[in-house]
Short mmCIF file of N, CA, C and O in Angstrom, two decimals:
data_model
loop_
_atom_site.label_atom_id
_atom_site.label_comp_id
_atom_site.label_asym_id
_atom_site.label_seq_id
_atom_site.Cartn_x
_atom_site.Cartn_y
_atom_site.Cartn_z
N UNK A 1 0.83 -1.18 0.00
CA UNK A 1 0.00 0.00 0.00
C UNK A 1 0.88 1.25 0.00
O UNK A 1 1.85 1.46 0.74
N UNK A 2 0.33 2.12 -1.06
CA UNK A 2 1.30 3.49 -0.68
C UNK A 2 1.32 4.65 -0.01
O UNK A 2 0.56 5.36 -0.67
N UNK A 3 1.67 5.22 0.79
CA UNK A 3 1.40 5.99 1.52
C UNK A 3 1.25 7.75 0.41
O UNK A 3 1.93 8.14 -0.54
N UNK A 4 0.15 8.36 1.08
CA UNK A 4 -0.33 9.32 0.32
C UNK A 4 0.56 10.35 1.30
O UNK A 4 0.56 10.21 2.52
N UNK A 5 1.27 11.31 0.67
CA UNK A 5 1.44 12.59 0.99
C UNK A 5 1.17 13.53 0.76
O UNK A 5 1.69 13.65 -0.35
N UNK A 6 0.49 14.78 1.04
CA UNK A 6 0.23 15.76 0.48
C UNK A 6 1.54 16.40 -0.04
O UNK A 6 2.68 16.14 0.36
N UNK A 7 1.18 17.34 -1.05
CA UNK A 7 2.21 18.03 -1.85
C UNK A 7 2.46 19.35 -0.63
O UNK A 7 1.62 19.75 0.18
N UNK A 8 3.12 19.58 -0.71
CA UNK A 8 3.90 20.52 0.14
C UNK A 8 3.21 22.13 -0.56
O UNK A 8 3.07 22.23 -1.78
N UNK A 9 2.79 23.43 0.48
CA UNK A 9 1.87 23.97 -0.09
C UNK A 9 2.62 24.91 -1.10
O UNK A 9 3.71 25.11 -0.56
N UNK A 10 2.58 25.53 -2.19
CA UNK A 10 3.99 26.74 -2.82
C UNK A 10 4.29 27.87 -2.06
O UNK A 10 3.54 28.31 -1.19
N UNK A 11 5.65 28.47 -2.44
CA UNK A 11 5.73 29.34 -1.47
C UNK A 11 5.39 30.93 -1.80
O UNK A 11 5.55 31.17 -3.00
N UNK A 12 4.96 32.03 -1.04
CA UNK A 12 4.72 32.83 -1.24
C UNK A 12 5.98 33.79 -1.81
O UNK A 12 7.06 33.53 -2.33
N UNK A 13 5.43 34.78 -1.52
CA UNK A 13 6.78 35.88 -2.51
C UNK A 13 7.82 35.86 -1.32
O UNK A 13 7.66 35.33 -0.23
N UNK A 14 8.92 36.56 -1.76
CA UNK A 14 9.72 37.65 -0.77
C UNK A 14 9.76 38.77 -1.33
O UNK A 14 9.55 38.89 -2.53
N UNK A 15 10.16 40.20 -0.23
CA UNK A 15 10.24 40.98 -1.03
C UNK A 15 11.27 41.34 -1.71
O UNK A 15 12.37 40.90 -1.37
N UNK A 16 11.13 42.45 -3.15
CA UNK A 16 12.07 41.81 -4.29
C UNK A 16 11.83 43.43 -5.05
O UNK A 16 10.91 43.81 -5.78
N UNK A 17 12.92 44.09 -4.62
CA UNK A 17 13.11 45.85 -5.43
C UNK A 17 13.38 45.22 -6.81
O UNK A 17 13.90 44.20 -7.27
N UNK A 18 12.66 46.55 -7.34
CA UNK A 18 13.11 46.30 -8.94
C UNK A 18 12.56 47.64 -9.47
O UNK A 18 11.82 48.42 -8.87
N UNK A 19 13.14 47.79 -10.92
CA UNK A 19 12.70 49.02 -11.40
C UNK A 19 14.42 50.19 -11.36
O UNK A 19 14.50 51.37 -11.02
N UNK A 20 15.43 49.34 -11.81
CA UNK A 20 16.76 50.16 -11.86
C UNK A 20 16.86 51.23 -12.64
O UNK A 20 17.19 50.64 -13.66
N UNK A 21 16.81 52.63 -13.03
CA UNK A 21 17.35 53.38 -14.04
C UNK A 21 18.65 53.63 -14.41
O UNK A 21 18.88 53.88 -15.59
N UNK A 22 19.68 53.61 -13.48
CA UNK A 22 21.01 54.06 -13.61
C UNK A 22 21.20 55.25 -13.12
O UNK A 22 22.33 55.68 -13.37
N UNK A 23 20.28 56.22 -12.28
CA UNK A 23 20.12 57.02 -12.03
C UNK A 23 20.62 57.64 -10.56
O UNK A 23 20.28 58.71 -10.04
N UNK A 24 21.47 56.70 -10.10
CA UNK A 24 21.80 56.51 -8.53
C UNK A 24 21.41 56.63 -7.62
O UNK A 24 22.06 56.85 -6.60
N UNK A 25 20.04 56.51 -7.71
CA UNK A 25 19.10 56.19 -6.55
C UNK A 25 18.81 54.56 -6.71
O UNK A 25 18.76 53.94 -7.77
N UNK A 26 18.66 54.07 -5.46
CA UNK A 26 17.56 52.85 -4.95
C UNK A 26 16.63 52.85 -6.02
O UNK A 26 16.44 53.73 -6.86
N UNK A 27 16.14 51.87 -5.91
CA UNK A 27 15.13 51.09 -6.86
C UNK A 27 13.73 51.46 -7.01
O UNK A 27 13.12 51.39 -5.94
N UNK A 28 13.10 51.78 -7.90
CA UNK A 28 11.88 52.63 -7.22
C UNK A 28 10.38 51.74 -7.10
O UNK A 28 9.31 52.26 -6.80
N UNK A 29 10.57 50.48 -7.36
CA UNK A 29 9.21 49.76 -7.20
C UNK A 29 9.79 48.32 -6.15
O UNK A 29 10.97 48.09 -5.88
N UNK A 30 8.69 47.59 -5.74
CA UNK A 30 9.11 47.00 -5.26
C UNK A 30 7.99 46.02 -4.62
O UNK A 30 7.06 46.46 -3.95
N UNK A 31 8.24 44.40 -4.94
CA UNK A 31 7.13 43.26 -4.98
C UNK A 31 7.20 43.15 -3.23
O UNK A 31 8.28 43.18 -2.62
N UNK A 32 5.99 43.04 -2.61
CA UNK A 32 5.31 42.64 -1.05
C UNK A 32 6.06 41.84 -1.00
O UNK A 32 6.70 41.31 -1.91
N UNK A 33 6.06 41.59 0.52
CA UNK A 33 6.80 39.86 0.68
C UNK A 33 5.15 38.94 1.15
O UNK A 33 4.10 39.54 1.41
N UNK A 34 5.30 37.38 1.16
CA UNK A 34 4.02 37.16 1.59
C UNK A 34 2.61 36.76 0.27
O UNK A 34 1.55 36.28 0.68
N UNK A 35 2.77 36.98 -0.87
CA UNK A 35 2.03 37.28 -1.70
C UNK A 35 2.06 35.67 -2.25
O UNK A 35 3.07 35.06 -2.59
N UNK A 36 0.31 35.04 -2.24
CA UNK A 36 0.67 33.51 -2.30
C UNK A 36 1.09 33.32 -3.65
O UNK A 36 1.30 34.37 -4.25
N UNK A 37 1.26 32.35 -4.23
CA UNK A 37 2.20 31.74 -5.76
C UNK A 37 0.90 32.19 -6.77
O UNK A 37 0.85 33.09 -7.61
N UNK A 38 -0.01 31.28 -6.39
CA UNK A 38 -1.53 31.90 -6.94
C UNK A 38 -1.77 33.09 -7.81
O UNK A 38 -1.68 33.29 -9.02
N UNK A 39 -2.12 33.84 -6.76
CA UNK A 39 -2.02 35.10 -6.65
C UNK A 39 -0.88 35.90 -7.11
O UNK A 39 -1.18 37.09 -7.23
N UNK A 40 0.30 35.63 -7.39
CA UNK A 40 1.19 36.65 -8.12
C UNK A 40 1.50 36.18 -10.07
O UNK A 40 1.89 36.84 -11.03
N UNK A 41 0.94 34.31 -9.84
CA UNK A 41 0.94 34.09 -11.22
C UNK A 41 -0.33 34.40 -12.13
O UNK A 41 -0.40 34.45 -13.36
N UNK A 42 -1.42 34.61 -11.06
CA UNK A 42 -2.82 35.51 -11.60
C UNK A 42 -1.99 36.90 -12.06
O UNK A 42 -2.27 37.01 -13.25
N UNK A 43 -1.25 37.83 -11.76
CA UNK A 43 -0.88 39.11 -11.82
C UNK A 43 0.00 39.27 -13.11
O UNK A 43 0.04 40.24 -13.86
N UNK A 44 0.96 37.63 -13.24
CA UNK A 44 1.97 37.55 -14.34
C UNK A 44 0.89 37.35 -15.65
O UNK A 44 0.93 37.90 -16.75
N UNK A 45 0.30 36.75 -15.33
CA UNK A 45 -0.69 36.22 -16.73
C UNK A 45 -1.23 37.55 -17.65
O UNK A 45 -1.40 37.82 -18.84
N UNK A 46 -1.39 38.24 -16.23
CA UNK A 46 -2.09 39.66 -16.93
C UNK A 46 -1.13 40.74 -17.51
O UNK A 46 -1.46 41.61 -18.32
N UNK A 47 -0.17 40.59 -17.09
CA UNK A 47 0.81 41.28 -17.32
C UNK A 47 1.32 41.01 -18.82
O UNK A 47 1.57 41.88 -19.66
N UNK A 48 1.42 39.77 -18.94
CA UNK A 48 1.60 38.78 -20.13
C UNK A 48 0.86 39.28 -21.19
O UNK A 48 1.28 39.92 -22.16
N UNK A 49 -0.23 38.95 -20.92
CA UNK A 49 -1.36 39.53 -22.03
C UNK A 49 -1.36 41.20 -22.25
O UNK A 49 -1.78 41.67 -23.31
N UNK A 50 -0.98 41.85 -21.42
CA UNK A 50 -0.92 43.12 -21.85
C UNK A 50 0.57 43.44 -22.85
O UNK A 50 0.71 44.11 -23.88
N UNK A 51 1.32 42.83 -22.24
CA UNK A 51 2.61 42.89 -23.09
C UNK A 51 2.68 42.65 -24.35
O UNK A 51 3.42 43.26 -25.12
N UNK A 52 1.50 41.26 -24.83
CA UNK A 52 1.43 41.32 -26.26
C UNK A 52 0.02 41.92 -26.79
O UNK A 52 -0.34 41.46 -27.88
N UNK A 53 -0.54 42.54 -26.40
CA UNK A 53 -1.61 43.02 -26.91
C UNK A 53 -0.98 44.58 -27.18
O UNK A 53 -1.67 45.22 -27.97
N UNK A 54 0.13 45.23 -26.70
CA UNK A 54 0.87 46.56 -26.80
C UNK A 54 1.77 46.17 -27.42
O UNK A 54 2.27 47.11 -28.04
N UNK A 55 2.39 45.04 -27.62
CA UNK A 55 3.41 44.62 -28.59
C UNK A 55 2.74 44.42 -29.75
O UNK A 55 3.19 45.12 -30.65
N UNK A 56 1.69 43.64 -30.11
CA UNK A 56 1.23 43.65 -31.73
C UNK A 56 1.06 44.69 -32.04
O UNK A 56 1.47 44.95 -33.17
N UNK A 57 0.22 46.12 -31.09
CA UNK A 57 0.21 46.76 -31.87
C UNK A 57 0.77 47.62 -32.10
O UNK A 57 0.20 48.58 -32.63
N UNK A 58 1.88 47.66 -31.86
CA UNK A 58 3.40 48.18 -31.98
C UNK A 58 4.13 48.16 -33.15
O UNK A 58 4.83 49.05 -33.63
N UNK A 59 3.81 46.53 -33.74
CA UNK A 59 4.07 45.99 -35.02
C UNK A 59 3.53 46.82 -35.76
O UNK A 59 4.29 46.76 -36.73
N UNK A 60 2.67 47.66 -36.04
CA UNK A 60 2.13 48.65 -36.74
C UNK A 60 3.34 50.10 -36.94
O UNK A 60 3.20 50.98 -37.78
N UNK A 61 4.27 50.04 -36.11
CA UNK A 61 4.76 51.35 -36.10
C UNK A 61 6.42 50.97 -36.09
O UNK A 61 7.35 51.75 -35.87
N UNK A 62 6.47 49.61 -36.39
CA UNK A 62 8.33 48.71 -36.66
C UNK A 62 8.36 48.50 -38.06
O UNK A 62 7.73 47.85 -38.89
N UNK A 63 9.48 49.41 -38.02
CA UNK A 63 10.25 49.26 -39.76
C UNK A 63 10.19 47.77 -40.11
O UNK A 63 10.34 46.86 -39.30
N UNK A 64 9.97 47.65 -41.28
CA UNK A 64 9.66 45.97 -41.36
C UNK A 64 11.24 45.26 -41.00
O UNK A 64 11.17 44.20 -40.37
N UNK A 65 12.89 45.85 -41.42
CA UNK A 65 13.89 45.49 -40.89
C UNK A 65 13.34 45.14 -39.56
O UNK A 65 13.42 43.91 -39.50
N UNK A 66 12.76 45.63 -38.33
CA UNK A 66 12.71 44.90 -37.27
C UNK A 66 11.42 44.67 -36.79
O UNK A 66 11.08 45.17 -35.72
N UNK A 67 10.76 44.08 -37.37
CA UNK A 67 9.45 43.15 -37.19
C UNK A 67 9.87 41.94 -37.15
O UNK A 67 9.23 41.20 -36.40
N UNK A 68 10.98 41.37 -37.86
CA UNK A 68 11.24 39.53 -37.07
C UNK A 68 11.88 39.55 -36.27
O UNK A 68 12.04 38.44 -35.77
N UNK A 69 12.73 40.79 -35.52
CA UNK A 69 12.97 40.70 -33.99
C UNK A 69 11.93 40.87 -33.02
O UNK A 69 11.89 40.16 -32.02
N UNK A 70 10.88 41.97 -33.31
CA UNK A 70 9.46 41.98 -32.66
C UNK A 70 8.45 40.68 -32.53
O UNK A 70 7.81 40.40 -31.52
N UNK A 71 8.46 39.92 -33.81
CA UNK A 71 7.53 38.78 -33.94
C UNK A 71 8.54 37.72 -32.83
O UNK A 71 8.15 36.90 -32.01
N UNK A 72 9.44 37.97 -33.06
CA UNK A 72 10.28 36.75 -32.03
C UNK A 72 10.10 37.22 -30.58
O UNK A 72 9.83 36.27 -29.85
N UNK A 73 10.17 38.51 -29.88
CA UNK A 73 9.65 38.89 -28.64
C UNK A 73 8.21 38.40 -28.54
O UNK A 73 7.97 37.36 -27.92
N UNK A 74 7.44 38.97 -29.01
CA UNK A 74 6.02 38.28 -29.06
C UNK A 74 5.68 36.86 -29.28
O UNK A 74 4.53 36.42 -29.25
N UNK A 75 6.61 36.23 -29.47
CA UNK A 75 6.08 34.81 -29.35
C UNK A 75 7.25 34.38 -27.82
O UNK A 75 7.03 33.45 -27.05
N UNK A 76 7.98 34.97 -27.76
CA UNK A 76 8.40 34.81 -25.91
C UNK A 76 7.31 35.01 -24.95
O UNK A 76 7.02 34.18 -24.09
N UNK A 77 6.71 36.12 -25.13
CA UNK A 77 5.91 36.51 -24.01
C UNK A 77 4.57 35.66 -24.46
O UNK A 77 3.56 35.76 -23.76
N UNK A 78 4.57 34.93 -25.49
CA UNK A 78 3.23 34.18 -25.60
C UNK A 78 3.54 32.86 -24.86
O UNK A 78 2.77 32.23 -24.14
N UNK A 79 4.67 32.58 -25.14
CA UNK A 79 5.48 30.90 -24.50
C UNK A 79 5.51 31.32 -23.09
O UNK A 79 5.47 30.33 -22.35
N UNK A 80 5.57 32.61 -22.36
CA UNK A 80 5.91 32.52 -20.75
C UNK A 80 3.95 32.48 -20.58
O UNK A 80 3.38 31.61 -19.92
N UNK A 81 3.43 33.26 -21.10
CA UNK A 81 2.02 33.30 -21.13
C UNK A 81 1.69 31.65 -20.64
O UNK A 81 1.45 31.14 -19.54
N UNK A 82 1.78 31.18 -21.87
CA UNK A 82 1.05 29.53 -22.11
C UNK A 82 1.82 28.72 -20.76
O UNK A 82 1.11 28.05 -20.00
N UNK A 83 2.93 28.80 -20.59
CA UNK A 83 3.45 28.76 -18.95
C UNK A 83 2.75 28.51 -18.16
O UNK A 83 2.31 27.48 -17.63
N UNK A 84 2.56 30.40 -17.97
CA UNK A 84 1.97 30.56 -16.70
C UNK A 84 0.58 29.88 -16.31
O UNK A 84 0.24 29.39 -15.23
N UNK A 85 -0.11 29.98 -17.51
CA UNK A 85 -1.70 29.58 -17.70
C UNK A 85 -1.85 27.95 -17.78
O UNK A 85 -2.98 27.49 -17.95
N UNK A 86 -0.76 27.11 -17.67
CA UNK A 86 -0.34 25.88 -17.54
C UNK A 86 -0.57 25.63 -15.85
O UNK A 86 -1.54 25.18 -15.24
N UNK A 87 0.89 26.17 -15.32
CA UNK A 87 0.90 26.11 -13.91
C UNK A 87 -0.15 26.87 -12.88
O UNK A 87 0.05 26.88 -11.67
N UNK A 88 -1.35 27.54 -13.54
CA UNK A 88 -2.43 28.21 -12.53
C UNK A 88 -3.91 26.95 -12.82
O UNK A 88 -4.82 26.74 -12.02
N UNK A 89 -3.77 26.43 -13.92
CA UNK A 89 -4.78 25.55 -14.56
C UNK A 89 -4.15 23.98 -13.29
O UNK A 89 -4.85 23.06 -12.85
N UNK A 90 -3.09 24.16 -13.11
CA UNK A 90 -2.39 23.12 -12.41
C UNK A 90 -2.74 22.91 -10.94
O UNK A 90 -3.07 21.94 -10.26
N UNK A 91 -2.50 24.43 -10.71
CA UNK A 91 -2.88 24.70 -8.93
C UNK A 91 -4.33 24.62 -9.38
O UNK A 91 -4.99 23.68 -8.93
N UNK A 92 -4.95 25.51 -10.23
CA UNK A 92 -6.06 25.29 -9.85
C UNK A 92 -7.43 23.82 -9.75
O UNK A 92 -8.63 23.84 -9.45
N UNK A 93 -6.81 23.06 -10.04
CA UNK A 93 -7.05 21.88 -10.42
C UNK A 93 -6.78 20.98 -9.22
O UNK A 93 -7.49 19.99 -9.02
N UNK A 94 -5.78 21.29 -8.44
CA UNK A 94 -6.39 20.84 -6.68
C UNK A 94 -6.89 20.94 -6.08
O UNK A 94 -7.11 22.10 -5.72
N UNK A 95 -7.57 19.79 -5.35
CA UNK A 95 -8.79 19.96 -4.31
C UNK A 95 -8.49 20.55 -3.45
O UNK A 95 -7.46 20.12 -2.94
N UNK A 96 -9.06 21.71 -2.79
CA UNK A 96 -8.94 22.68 -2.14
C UNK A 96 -8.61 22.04 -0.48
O UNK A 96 -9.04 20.90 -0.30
N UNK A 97 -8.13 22.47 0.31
CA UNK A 97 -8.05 22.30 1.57
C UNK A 97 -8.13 23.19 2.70
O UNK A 97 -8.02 22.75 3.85
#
C-alpha cells in the first residue's frame, strides 16, 4: 500500500526591489513579501497579455527590418504566457483544503 502525501503547499513571494534606471538612486518599485504563488501568477498572466496586446500593436509602427525581432519577442511573451496559464490551470485543479 502506498502511503499518500500531500504536496507541500507553494511558497509565497519575498520581497524583491526592482525598477533600476542608472540614475543613482535605490530602486523605485518594489514586490510585497508574503504574496501567495496563486495570486502573483494571476498578476503575471495579466501582465503577459498586456505585453502582447501593446506589442502587436506596436508591429504597426516597426520598420519591417525589425518586425522579425518583434515577432520573435512576441512569441516569448506568448510561450511565458502559455506557462503561466499551464501552472495556474495546475494549482487550480487541486482539491482545495
Amino acid at each position: 500500500m502506498k502511503k499518500i502525501v500531500p504536496a507541500p503547499p507553494l511558497p509565497s513571494t519575498q520581497q524583491h526591489a526592482f525598477g533600476h534606471c542608472d540614475a543613482g538612486h535605490p530602486p523605485i518599485f518594489c514586490v510585497n513579501p508574503n504574496i501567495t504563488a496563486h495570486d502573483a501568477l494571476v498578476h503575471v498572466a495579466l501582465y503577459l497579455r498586456s505585453a502582447y496586446a501593446s506589442g502587436y500593436q506596436a508591429l504597426d509602427h516597426v520598420h519591417e527590418k525589425g518586425k522579425g525581432l518583434f515577432w520573435a519577442n512576441l512569441h516569448a511573451v506568448e510561450m511565458a504566457d502559455g506557462l503561466v496559464e499551464a501552472m495556474l490551470e495546475g494549482i487550480e485543479s487541486q482539491p482545495v483544503r
